[in-house]
Amino acid sequence: MTTTNEGAIRTGADQRPDARHDARLDWFRDARFGMFIHWGLYAIPAGAWRGQEIAGIGEWIMLRARIPVAEYERLADGFNPVRFDAEAWASLAAQAGAKYLVITAKHHDGFSMFDSQVTEYSIVKATPFKRDPMQELAAACQRHGVKFCFYYSQTQDWHHPGGDGNDWDYDEAKKDFDGYVQNYVKPQVRELLTNYGPIGLIWFDTPKRMTTDQSRELVDLVHSIQPVCLVNGRIGNGLGDYAESRDNVIPDEQLHSDWEVPATINDTWGYKASDLNWKSPAQLVRKLVDCASKGGNYLLNVGPTAEGVIPSPSIERMHAVGEWLRANGESVYGTRPGPIQGLDWGRTTQRGATTFLHVFEWPTDGQLKIPGIVKSARLLAGGTTLPIRREGDGSVIDARNVTPDVIDTVIVLD
Ligand code: H79
């Protein structure tokens, strides 16, 4: 484990002895699966600028192409996502089996995707769309029992003169970063926690130049408005309610702190037309199970288009994960890391005295060798009991007659 402030797993949760008993984290600890949405003006260029394909993740196009503020701002004039359907997005999250939804209120490009009194540079004030999609999503998520959460880029803001990251319009040395935090970030965070009902968590990112005081003040602000709202570890300086792993990096081993990994479904967060490198349903489910087996949550991203549509390959994959979870969710939700770690062909999770053995790679001879003594084994789907025999210090489950689930076959062990 490291304590870098760039979003790696930090030790903060371990430093607070009562962290595991904090009831505010109960829902998060049981959720195991969330849906991330990166949506903003960057969906319009969708990875290309002036006919040039821009390398890297889609939402970074303003920085990668060094687009001047005055030019990037004009994207707002053409942002009219008339096909946006909050009900469809919340329903997708629910059908996928995601227990919480995190959406970009403001990403590094600085554009507010919510109604803000602090700036004119928002979806309500600067676009022909004029609606506040966050208001609609908050209501839709509530209807579907999905916890509504915000991503907010507190450090990088390539539009605000005091924000971090834009050195092509502004002189980094002359920036009033603290003024930006006090007079822009804080009032916006206050709006997000005041105007949209209960917020499950606020997802901050890339702490970079945040000072300990600035991080602490933001955490305190969040909790002063919504005491049970969680703050992720990327608030910086070892603060926050749980640890955030690096983007797309699932830790190698089980962790004892609460943690989450943000993950892409292809190779971008914000919509990028050319990125068709979709992970398969089996890869996605196995990553989710891998996280659960190590005590963490999997926050899987989709990037809607500028019309407000989630790309159909993403929808299909979310549905596939949901289909697997409908049959096998008992082995994921509310589970804790299982007793057998480090298997190369599968994972374990557990709830109380019940262990769930997740088989990813099926042995060709149908004989599953388990370290330790297993008393009973049955398939989670269908309930068929499987014969067990002792072999040395371990047990062997005879699964020759099982038709494996190509994604992950779950066996319940007692
Ligand atoms: O919101 C998503 C990313 O935009 C954000 N975090 C996730 C959740 C993020 N901010 N910074 N980073 C990720 C890491 C930055 C990586 C970079 Fe690059 C390497 C920036 C410049 C070089 C990747 C490659 C982005 C542009 C080129």
XYZ file of C-alpha atoms and ligand atoms in Angstrom:
441
model
C 0.000 0.000 0.000
C 1.158 3.520 -0.701
C 0.160 6.915 0.582
C 0.535 8.820 -2.660
C -2.119 11.458 -3.098
C -2.679 10.548 -6.734
C -5.508 8.256 -5.879
C -3.611 5.120 -4.992
C -4.847 3.035 -2.107
C -3.857 4.951 0.997
C -3.611 3.840 4.574
C -6.063 6.398 5.946
C -8.804 3.904 6.718
C -6.367 1.797 8.711
C -5.299 4.784 10.763
C -8.820 5.250 12.097
C -9.533 2.336 14.432
C -13.275 2.913 14.302
C -13.439 3.004 10.503
C -14.787 -0.531 10.203
C -17.580 0.273 12.634
C -18.721 3.458 10.962
C -22.375 2.817 10.102
C -22.258 5.499 7.393
C -20.214 3.050 5.336
C -22.585 0.085 5.677
C -24.385 0.640 2.381
C -21.124 1.229 0.530
C -19.520 -1.904 1.977
C -22.495 -4.012 0.928
C -22.984 -2.410 -2.508
C -19.886 -3.804 -4.245
C -21.026 -2.459 -7.639
C -21.614 1.106 -8.822
C -22.182 2.750 -12.204
C -19.994 5.723 -13.124
C -21.060 8.223 -15.794
C -18.658 10.670 -17.447
C -20.719 13.174 -19.359
C -19.784 16.661 -20.463
C -18.934 18.949 -23.380
C -16.074 16.605 -24.375
C -18.731 14.223 -25.717
C -19.180 16.595 -28.686
C -15.647 16.334 -30.135
C -15.728 12.681 -28.989
C -11.964 12.306 -29.265
C -11.203 14.347 -32.409
C -10.345 18.030 -32.804
C -10.189 19.864 -36.134
C -10.209 16.571 -37.973
C -7.351 15.212 -35.883
C -7.725 12.144 -33.693
C -6.449 13.167 -30.225
C -4.687 10.413 -28.279
C -5.746 9.516 -24.757
C -8.949 9.503 -22.776
C -11.847 11.442 -24.312
C -12.562 13.852 -21.459
C -8.949 15.071 -21.567
C -9.259 16.516 -25.082
C -9.164 20.156 -23.958
C -5.762 19.623 -22.349
C -4.382 17.195 -24.890
C -5.233 19.480 -27.831
C -4.413 22.623 -25.799
C -7.788 24.088 -26.734
C -8.085 27.723 -25.611
C -10.866 28.449 -23.102
C -12.597 30.842 -25.500
C -12.726 28.139 -28.159
C -13.736 25.230 -25.895
C -16.495 27.401 -24.373
C -18.218 27.529 -27.742
C -18.965 23.824 -27.487
C -21.661 24.782 -25.002
C -23.595 26.630 -27.759
C -24.032 23.316 -29.543
C -24.686 21.083 -26.536
C -28.288 19.951 -26.843
C -28.674 16.362 -25.618
C -32.333 16.043 -26.521
C -32.230 12.263 -26.234
C -31.156 12.436 -22.581
C -33.489 10.240 -20.532
C -32.818 10.186 -16.803
C -35.315 7.365 -16.351
C -33.427 5.191 -18.863
C -30.051 5.824 -17.209
C -31.281 5.128 -13.671
C -33.147 2.078 -14.906
C -29.986 0.819 -16.639
C -28.024 1.183 -13.399
C -30.726 -0.726 -11.511
C -30.955 -3.468 -14.135
C -27.174 -3.810 -14.192
C -27.297 -4.427 -10.461
C -25.427 -1.237 -9.571
C -26.349 0.027 -6.105
C -25.066 3.549 -6.668
C -24.564 5.916 -9.565
C -21.802 8.526 -9.727
C -22.015 11.238 -12.393
C -19.663 14.067 -13.341
C -21.111 17.324 -11.989
C -17.937 19.071 -13.145
C -14.912 17.434 -14.735
C -11.451 18.907 -15.332
C -12.778 20.966 -18.263
C -14.607 23.108 -15.703
C -18.063 22.942 -17.254
C -20.894 22.586 -14.730
C -23.330 19.892 -15.765
C -25.764 21.164 -13.104
C -27.567 24.403 -12.321
C -25.099 26.635 -10.482
C -25.435 30.180 -9.183
C -21.646 30.466 -8.998
C -21.013 30.560 -12.751
C -22.581 31.235 -16.124
C -20.604 28.277 -17.526
C -23.230 25.612 -16.921
C -25.582 23.352 -18.812
C -28.561 25.450 -17.688
C -27.156 28.886 -18.494
C -24.827 28.289 -21.441
C -26.523 25.653 -23.609
C -29.667 25.480 -25.718
C -30.682 22.465 -23.603
C -31.273 24.639 -20.519
C -32.378 21.698 -18.362
C -30.630 20.461 -15.214
C -30.035 16.762 -15.920
C -28.854 16.187 -12.336
C -32.255 17.170 -10.986
C -33.905 14.613 -13.270
C -31.326 11.928 -12.462
C -31.590 12.456 -8.718
C -35.336 11.840 -8.938
C -34.989 8.837 -11.263
C -32.345 7.216 -9.052
C -34.563 7.681 -6.035
C -37.401 5.901 -7.876
C -35.101 2.978 -8.713
C -33.485 2.667 -5.288
C -30.055 3.565 -6.668
C -27.957 5.903 -4.497
C -27.252 9.128 -6.342
C -23.671 10.455 -6.128
C -21.574 13.221 -7.680
C -18.092 13.300 -9.198
C -16.575 16.768 -8.733
C -13.122 17.825 -9.979
C -11.962 20.002 -7.086
C -8.362 20.648 -8.137
C -8.126 20.582 -11.898
C -10.293 23.150 -13.620
C -8.994 24.146 -17.029
C -11.612 26.900 -17.408
C -11.308 28.785 -14.117
C -8.282 31.146 -13.952
C -7.433 29.824 -10.471
C -8.003 26.147 -11.194
C -5.179 23.676 -11.693
C -3.992 22.378 -15.034
C -4.461 24.997 -17.743
C -1.055 26.474 -18.564
C -1.929 27.470 -22.123
C -4.416 30.223 -21.221
C -3.119 31.061 -17.758
C 0.194 31.488 -15.969
C 0.362 28.697 -13.378
C 2.599 30.848 -11.132
C -0.009 33.616 -10.941
C -2.969 31.413 -10.102
C -4.994 32.080 -6.970
C -5.760 28.423 -6.300
C -7.015 29.017 -2.765
C -9.368 31.722 -4.029
C -10.739 29.199 -6.507
C -11.251 26.596 -3.747
C -12.872 29.052 -1.335
C -15.039 31.036 -3.740
C -15.838 28.528 -6.465
C -15.350 24.918 -5.359
C -16.897 25.292 -1.922
C -20.055 27.105 -3.043
C -20.511 24.563 -5.840
C -20.075 21.602 -3.501
C -22.603 23.293 -1.205
C -25.059 23.511 -4.122
C -24.577 19.837 -4.989
C -25.304 18.793 -1.407
C -28.232 21.168 -0.964
C -30.242 20.973 -4.171
C -30.405 17.287 -5.102
C -31.667 15.429 -2.046
C -29.611 12.788 -0.271
C -26.217 12.215 -1.910
C -24.546 8.837 -1.298
C -20.999 10.048 -1.835
C -18.943 12.808 -3.381
C -16.205 11.563 -5.661
C -13.265 13.966 -5.768
C -10.315 13.401 -8.115
C -6.607 14.175 -8.655
C -5.882 16.047 -5.380
C -2.525 17.375 -6.663
C -2.000 20.794 -5.108
C -4.729 20.533 -2.457
C -3.332 21.393 0.984
C -4.346 19.438 4.075
C -6.413 22.416 5.211
C -8.201 22.634 1.881
C -8.939 18.895 1.875
C -10.148 18.985 5.460
C -12.328 22.046 4.907
C -14.048 20.349 1.977
C -14.626 17.127 3.927
C -16.059 19.157 6.810
C -18.242 21.165 4.451
C -19.703 17.974 2.970
C -20.407 16.499 6.386
C -21.825 19.751 7.767
C -24.544 19.643 5.090
C -25.049 15.879 4.769
C -23.442 14.061 7.712
C -23.826 10.592 6.191
C -22.562 11.494 2.698
C -19.276 9.697 2.053
C -16.157 11.357 0.630
C -13.723 9.299 -1.433
C -9.988 9.169 -0.804
C -9.070 11.449 -3.687
C -10.022 14.469 -1.604
C -6.317 14.119 -0.824
C -3.944 14.271 2.127
C -5.007 10.933 3.586
C -8.545 12.167 4.242
C -11.878 10.823 3.084
C -14.093 7.968 4.206
C -12.648 5.240 2.023
C -9.639 4.540 -0.156
C -9.702 5.002 -3.904
C -7.555 2.691 -5.969
C -5.853 4.003 -9.091
C -7.939 4.214 -12.234
C -8.479 0.671 -13.565
C -6.076 -0.874 -11.053
C -7.516 -3.626 -8.876
C -5.195 -4.276 -5.908
C -3.274 -7.569 -6.006
C -4.367 -8.566 -2.528
C -7.218 -8.274 -0.094
C -7.245 -4.930 1.746
C -8.568 -4.263 5.210
C -9.656 -0.715 4.512
C -12.825 0.128 2.585
C -11.915 0.770 -1.009
C -13.217 1.197 -4.545
C -11.727 1.057 -8.015
C -13.011 3.268 -10.843
C -12.927 1.383 -14.137
C -13.534 1.934 -17.826
C -15.730 -0.355 -19.928
C -13.512 0.388 -22.949
C -10.404 2.629 -22.661
C -11.996 6.032 -22.132
C -14.248 7.686 -19.547
C -15.819 10.445 -21.614
C -17.368 9.326 -24.911
C -14.806 8.764 -27.650
C -16.236 7.658 -30.982
C -13.151 5.691 -32.061
C -12.810 3.643 -28.857
C -14.440 0.284 -29.544
C -12.179 -1.714 -27.250
C -15.029 -3.029 -25.120
C -14.344 -5.432 -22.282
C -16.396 -8.605 -22.489
C -19.187 -9.396 -19.996
C -17.002 -12.188 -18.574
C -14.102 -9.768 -18.024
C -16.395 -7.252 -16.328
C -18.072 -9.761 -13.993
C -14.715 -11.275 -13.071
C -13.298 -7.839 -12.257
C -16.338 -7.151 -10.085
C -15.914 -10.481 -8.293
C -12.156 -9.895 -7.990
C -12.921 -6.610 -6.197
C -15.523 -8.213 -3.917
C -13.092 -11.021 -3.055
C -10.611 -8.377 -1.861
C -13.128 -6.252 0.034
C -13.667 -3.517 -2.529
C -16.241 -1.970 -4.843
C -16.158 -1.900 -8.634
C -17.285 1.431 -10.102
C -17.829 0.769 -13.792
C -18.043 3.698 -16.190
C -20.168 4.491 -19.217
C -19.685 7.575 -21.403
C -22.888 8.924 -22.975
C -22.825 10.783 -26.295
C -23.507 14.480 -26.806
C -27.072 13.521 -27.751
C -27.481 12.026 -24.289
C -27.353 8.383 -25.319
C -25.352 5.651 -23.606
C -23.610 3.704 -26.421
C -25.391 0.415 -27.062
C -22.271 -1.773 -26.534
C -22.129 -0.316 -23.010
C -25.844 -0.946 -22.456
C -25.487 -4.552 -23.632
C -22.569 -5.169 -21.282
C -24.312 -3.561 -18.320
C -27.320 -5.792 -18.991
C -25.093 -8.871 -19.175
C -23.515 -8.055 -15.816
C -27.016 -7.532 -14.406
C -28.199 -10.848 -15.786
C -25.318 -12.670 -14.103
C -25.941 -10.775 -10.851
C -29.654 -11.635 -10.859
C -28.706 -15.325 -10.684
C -25.566 -14.978 -8.544
C -25.857 -11.671 -6.661
C -26.022 -13.457 -3.321
C -22.321 -14.257 -3.791
C -21.404 -10.586 -4.307
C -23.692 -8.151 -2.445
C -22.997 -7.814 1.247
C -20.096 -10.238 1.077
C -16.645 -9.957 2.629
C -13.338 -11.266 1.286
C -13.377 -15.049 1.216
C -11.094 -17.367 3.200
C -9.120 -18.594 0.185
C -7.076 -15.848 -1.466
C -4.632 -16.102 -4.341
C -6.350 -18.801 -6.432
C -5.302 -18.455 -10.046
C -8.503 -20.016 -11.420
C -11.092 -18.238 -9.294
C -11.954 -16.179 -6.216
C -13.795 -16.547 -2.909
C -16.246 -14.292 -1.112
C -18.126 -15.015 2.071
C -21.103 -14.114 4.188
C -21.062 -15.445 7.728
C -20.238 -19.141 7.662
C -20.995 -19.439 3.951
C -18.193 -19.277 1.430
C -18.814 -18.626 -2.251
C -16.297 -20.198 -4.578
C -16.205 -18.379 -7.911
C -14.800 -20.574 -10.672
C -13.487 -18.538 -13.629
C -11.322 -21.154 -15.345
C -12.840 -24.607 -15.261
C -10.350 -27.504 -14.782
C -10.345 -29.828 -17.794
C -10.784 -32.901 -15.566
C -13.636 -31.289 -13.618
C -11.779 -31.767 -10.309
C -11.611 -28.583 -8.217
C -8.786 -28.763 -5.699
C -9.445 -26.620 -2.621
C -7.005 -26.004 0.235
C -8.642 -26.882 3.563
C -11.588 -29.011 4.568
C -14.873 -28.495 2.758
C -17.948 -30.144 4.289
C -20.512 -29.497 1.604
C -20.630 -27.986 -1.877
C -23.582 -27.055 -4.052
C -24.113 -24.919 -7.132
C -25.558 -21.506 -6.302
C -27.617 -21.581 -9.506
C -29.905 -24.615 -9.277
C -28.643 -25.932 -5.942
C -27.172 -29.232 -7.214
C -25.021 -30.875 -4.522
C -21.491 -31.802 -5.630
C -19.483 -34.761 -4.271
C -16.386 -33.940 -2.195
C -13.419 -36.092 -1.222
C -10.423 -35.423 1.014
C -6.989 -35.381 -0.567
C -4.048 -34.679 1.741
C -4.658 -31.391 3.562
C -7.219 -30.316 1.034
C -10.519 -31.230 -0.544
C -11.481 -32.029 -4.094
C -14.883 -31.153 -5.466
C -15.981 -33.451 -8.250
C -17.693 -31.145 -10.740
C -17.522 -33.389 -13.809
C -21.290 -33.271 -14.243
C -21.539 -29.499 -14.001
C -22.224 -27.353 -17.041
C -20.069 -24.319 -16.215
C -21.318 -20.741 -16.454
C -18.911 -19.318 -19.048
C -18.642 -16.127 -16.981
C -18.247 -17.423 -13.419
C -19.729 -20.572 -11.855
C -20.504 -20.050 -8.183
C -20.268 -22.965 -5.748
C -21.576 -22.529 -2.199
C -19.294 -24.102 0.432
C -20.201 -24.714 4.049
O -12.234 11.052 -14.548
C -11.351 10.075 -15.054
C -10.086 10.690 -15.553
O -10.315 11.759 -16.422
C -9.472 11.130 -14.281
N -9.832 10.113 -13.322
C -10.796 9.245 -13.950
C -11.812 8.730 -12.952
C -8.047 11.341 -14.356
N -7.474 12.487 -14.130
N -6.198 12.356 -14.237
N -5.951 11.125 -14.552
C -7.071 10.428 -14.648
C -4.616 10.606 -14.768
C -4.000 11.405 -15.832
C -3.286 10.741 -16.795
C -2.566 11.490 -17.759
Fe -2.906 11.600 -19.667
C -1.437 11.019 -18.409
C -2.774 12.820 -18.105
C -1.808 13.166 -19.062
C -0.984 12.052 -19.263
C -4.179 10.105 -20.139
C -3.202 10.173 -21.078
C -4.823 11.357 -20.127
C -4.248 12.132 -21.078
C -3.265 11.399 -21.646
